[in-house]
Steps between C-alpha positions, in 0.01 A plus 500: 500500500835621353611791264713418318676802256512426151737687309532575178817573261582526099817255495641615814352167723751275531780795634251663716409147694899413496540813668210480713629139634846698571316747659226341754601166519279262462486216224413518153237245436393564146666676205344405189530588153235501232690278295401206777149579407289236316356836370819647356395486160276821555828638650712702223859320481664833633285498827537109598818553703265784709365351810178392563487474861729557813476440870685558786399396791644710775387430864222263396399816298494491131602757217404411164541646145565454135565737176245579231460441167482697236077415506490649794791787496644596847363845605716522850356458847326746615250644756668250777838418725613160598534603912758353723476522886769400663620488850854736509624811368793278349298255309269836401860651391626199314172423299420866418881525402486223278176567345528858390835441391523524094127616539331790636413638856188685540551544910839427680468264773468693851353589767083547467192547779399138450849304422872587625551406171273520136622562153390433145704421163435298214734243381742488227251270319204733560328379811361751779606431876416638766714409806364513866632457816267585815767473774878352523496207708 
C-alpha cells in the first residue's frame, strides 16, 4: 500500500506543482487541464484552463492534485500537514525556507526532544507542512 497526498487548490494548481518540481525534484508526470476532458462540457468555460489532475512523482513517491470548480467551491485544507522527513539540518533549512516563504510559519524550524530539527508553515498557495528531521547525517 501507498499514500499518496491529494491536494487540493482553487486555480492555484498548475504554480503550486511548478514550484513543487523546483522545489523537490522529481518529475512531473501529469498536469492536466479540464479542458482535455471528454467531460468538459459540464465544466464552465472560465474553469477549463483549471487543472484537473497533477502528479509528481518524487522518489518513486507521488504528489497529486487539481483545483475545484465552482460545483464544488474550494474551502482550504485543513485539519492536516503534508510531512517531510529528511535526512540533514540543510535540506530541513532549505525546504522549510522555501516553503514558508510568501506564506506563513506557525513553528520556526529548530531544535525539539524528538528531531534536531521540526518546523511547520503553510505555503504561499495554502498548503500545511510540517518539516522533520530526526538526526543530521
Amino acid at each position: 500500500m501507498r499514500l499518496n497526498p491529494y491536494l487540493m487548490f482553487d486555480g492555484q494548481c498548475e504554480a503550486a506543482f511548478k514550484f513543487y518540481e523546483q522545489c523537490f525534484g522529481g518529475k512531473l508526470e501529469a498536469m492536466l487541464p479540464y479542458s482535455d476532458s471528454p467531460e468538459c462540457g459540464d465544466i464552465p468555460p472560465e474553469s477549463r484552463d483549471r487543472i484537473m489532475h497533477a502528479c509528481l512523482v518524487i522518489d518513486g513517491q507521488k504528489l497529486m492534485g487539481s483545483d475545484t470548480t465552482p460545483q464544488y467551491p474550494h474551502e482550504g485544507i485543513k485539519g492536516c500537514s503534508v510531512t517531510l522527513n529528511v535526512d540533514s539540518i540543510a535540506e530541513a533549512e532549505r525546504l522549510f525556507n522555501a516553503l514558508s516563504e510568501n506564506g506563513s510559519v506557525m513553528m520556526t524550524l529548530e531544535k525539539t526532544f524528538w528531531a534536531v530539527r521540526f518546523g511547520m508553515c503553510t505555503d504561499r498557495f495554502g498548503v500545511p507542512w510540517m518539516i522533520n528531521c530526526e538526526k543530521d547525517q
